[in-house]
Amino acid sequence: MYKKEAWWSDTWDAGDYGREFDFNRPFFSQLRELIQSVPLMDLLVDKSYNSDYVNFCNNNKDCYLIFASNDNENCQYSSYIWSCQDSVDCLTAYNSELCYECVEVNKCYGCKYSTHCTNCIDCIFCEGCRNCQNCFGSVNLIGKQYCFFNEQLSKEEYEKRIAELRLDTHEGLERAKKMFTEHRLKFPMRATQITNCENSTGTNLSNCKNVQQSFDTNGAQDSKFITLGDKPISDCYDITGIQEAELSYYNTVTGVPGYRIVLSVYNWNGAKNLLYCVQSPSAQDCFGTVGFHKARHTILNKEYPKEEYEKMCARIIEHMQKTGEWGEFFPASLSPFNYNETIAQDHFPLNEGQAKELGWGWRPKDSKEFQPATVQIPNSIDEVTDEITKGICACEICAKNYRITAQELKFYRTQRIPVPKQCPDCRHNARNKIRTPWRLWTRECAKCKKAIQTSYAPNRPETIYCETCYLAEVY
Ligand SMILES: [Zn+2]
Ligand SMILES: [Zn+2]
């Protein structure tokens, strides 16, 4: 593993690790040896400014512990956020500012504890609202102001009720959360969040055309099984983490731009015509190539003249057809990550025993990360002193240690939010439970009984409406 600055430097050559293909051995065992010998980048980060602790990120400034997120400034503890500023603890947020504990929001400002809201300002504990301002605990409202649990109040009455809630304290916050959890179930939910799409299925989709079974994706067409995708995407299939890519199949992290990248992981920046390649930005016409910036006509990192490369590829494919490896994705045993370190755990959670039974790694608890707390977290943000940034906190759920940074303390103070008593992982898990998984179920609309596809599992407590019934209800 190299630090990314060293990895990008010209002080080493991935071609030095090149080797002959051995037709007497399976392909994946040869690739495994190559993966274990070639230096890989410590973090997949491009254009990062004062943001040392982020991963799968591009173009972020002054950010801390954000993941799979691009073009953000001064954001912390968030995943899948795009073009956001001064936000903390968000999961899937776009073009938003000063948001806290929000899930799947777009163009929101100053919102907290809200889900599926668009164009909202200073809304707290709201869900499915659009163009609202200063609303609390409200569901499915459009263009409202000063609504409190969906009841219209005067400005004065609204402000009085908000002050009474004491949202600056853990006690007040827990009470409000409980009230909202009950209140929201009185309202129907939209089966899927699909905006400005044509002939597309999935959820959290926007501006897509002919896209099936895809999630958290914007601006794709003629594609299927895409997750975490951003425009333009066309003719792609089975990819997680994709932006600006075409004709690609079965990848993790590809694009900006990428073309005809097949059965590969982490290849971007003009990567083209790749098969079974790993972390090789700007590589073109390569097979089984690892950690090789700008590689050309390489197989197991060994470079060949163009014609010989093409002949070799044909022979290797024939060999892999015989070994049964051709067309298969990398076996999980080649993954450098344990199961509970990956986002698979968010969407398909397993326990240690289940993961091990499938032959997948499991990261054990490190006792060093579970020390007794050296600071106590007060009930109200007003009682917190700067000393808290010097101590170690212990999560009230899992007991794991975490710290409060000066940057986040400033945010909690200006936003009047109590300092969290849970570690960043447990906070992420809680947000992950609010949102629906990358999966669709066939159910019936609770109103018209029409068959619908929804990301709400049948055992969830929400009432689910089809798009037509939902729109008739809220407009
Ligand atoms: Zn925890
Ligand atoms: Zn219906």
mmCIF file of N, CA and C and ligand atoms in Angstrom, residues 444-452 464-470, ligand 2:
data_model
loop_
_atom_site.group_PDB
_atom_site.id
_atom_site.type_symbol
_atom_site.label_atom_id
_atom_site.label_comp_id
_atom_site.label_asym_id
_atom_site.label_seq_id
_atom_site.Cartn_x
_atom_site.Cartn_y
_atom_site.Cartn_z
ATOM 1 N N GLU A 444 -49.023 -4.235 -3.257
ATOM 2 C CA GLU A 444 -50.124 -3.503 -3.872
ATOM 3 C C GLU A 444 -50.287 -2.137 -3.224
ATOM 4 N N CYS A 445 -50.719 -1.166 -4.043
ATOM 5 C CA CYS A 445 -50.972 0.188 -3.553
ATOM 6 C C CYS A 445 -52.051 0.087 -2.479
ATOM 7 N N ALA A 446 -51.816 0.715 -1.324
ATOM 8 C CA ALA A 446 -52.762 0.607 -0.211
ATOM 9 C C ALA A 446 -54.101 1.263 -0.536
ATOM 10 N N LYS A 447 -54.150 2.094 -1.601
ATOM 11 C CA LYS A 447 -55.403 2.767 -1.930
ATOM 12 C C LYS A 447 -56.132 2.092 -3.091
ATOM 13 N N CYS A 448 -55.468 2.025 -4.271
ATOM 14 C CA CYS A 448 -56.175 1.513 -5.454
ATOM 15 C C CYS A 448 -55.932 0.028 -5.694
ATOM 16 N N LYS A 449 -55.075 -0.567 -4.877
ATOM 17 C CA LYS A 449 -54.789 -2.010 -4.925
ATOM 18 C C LYS A 449 -54.058 -2.465 -6.191
ATOM 19 N N LYS A 450 -53.585 -1.488 -6.961
ATOM 20 C CA LYS A 450 -52.816 -1.828 -8.158
ATOM 21 C C LYS A 450 -51.463 -2.421 -7.728
ATOM 22 N N ALA A 451 -50.917 -3.347 -8.527
ATOM 23 C CA ALA A 451 -49.595 -3.903 -8.200
ATOM 24 C C ALA A 451 -48.529 -2.835 -8.428
ATOM 25 N N ILE A 452 -47.654 -2.676 -7.444
ATOM 26 C CA ILE A 452 -46.588 -1.670 -7.574
ATOM 27 C C ILE A 452 -45.245 -2.281 -7.199
ATOM 28 N N ILE A 464 -48.085 2.387 1.806
ATOM 29 C CA ILE A 464 -47.437 2.717 0.531
ATOM 30 C C ILE A 464 -48.472 2.927 -0.571
ATOM 31 N N TYR A 465 -48.358 4.076 -1.245
ATOM 32 C CA TYR A 465 -49.254 4.401 -2.353
ATOM 33 C C TYR A 465 -48.497 4.345 -3.677
ATOM 34 N N CYS A 466 -49.229 4.040 -4.744
ATOM 35 C CA CYS A 466 -48.651 4.158 -6.080
ATOM 36 C C CYS A 466 -48.469 5.651 -6.386
ATOM 37 N N GLU A 467 -47.733 5.958 -7.427
ATOM 38 C CA GLU A 467 -47.432 7.357 -7.755
ATOM 39 C C GLU A 467 -48.718 8.173 -7.968
ATOM 40 N N THR A 468 -49.688 7.596 -8.695
ATOM 41 C CA THR A 468 -50.929 8.320 -8.994
ATOM 42 C C THR A 468 -51.697 8.631 -7.707
ATOM 43 N N CYS A 469 -51.865 7.637 -6.855
ATOM 44 C CA CYS A 469 -52.608 7.846 -5.604
ATOM 45 C C CYS A 469 -51.843 8.799 -4.679
ATOM 46 N N TYR A 470 -50.512 8.678 -4.669
ATOM 47 C CA TYR A 470 -49.711 9.554 -3.809
ATOM 48 C C TYR A 470 -49.871 11.008 -4.245
HETATM 49 ZN ZN ZN B 2 -52.774 3.578 -6.171
#
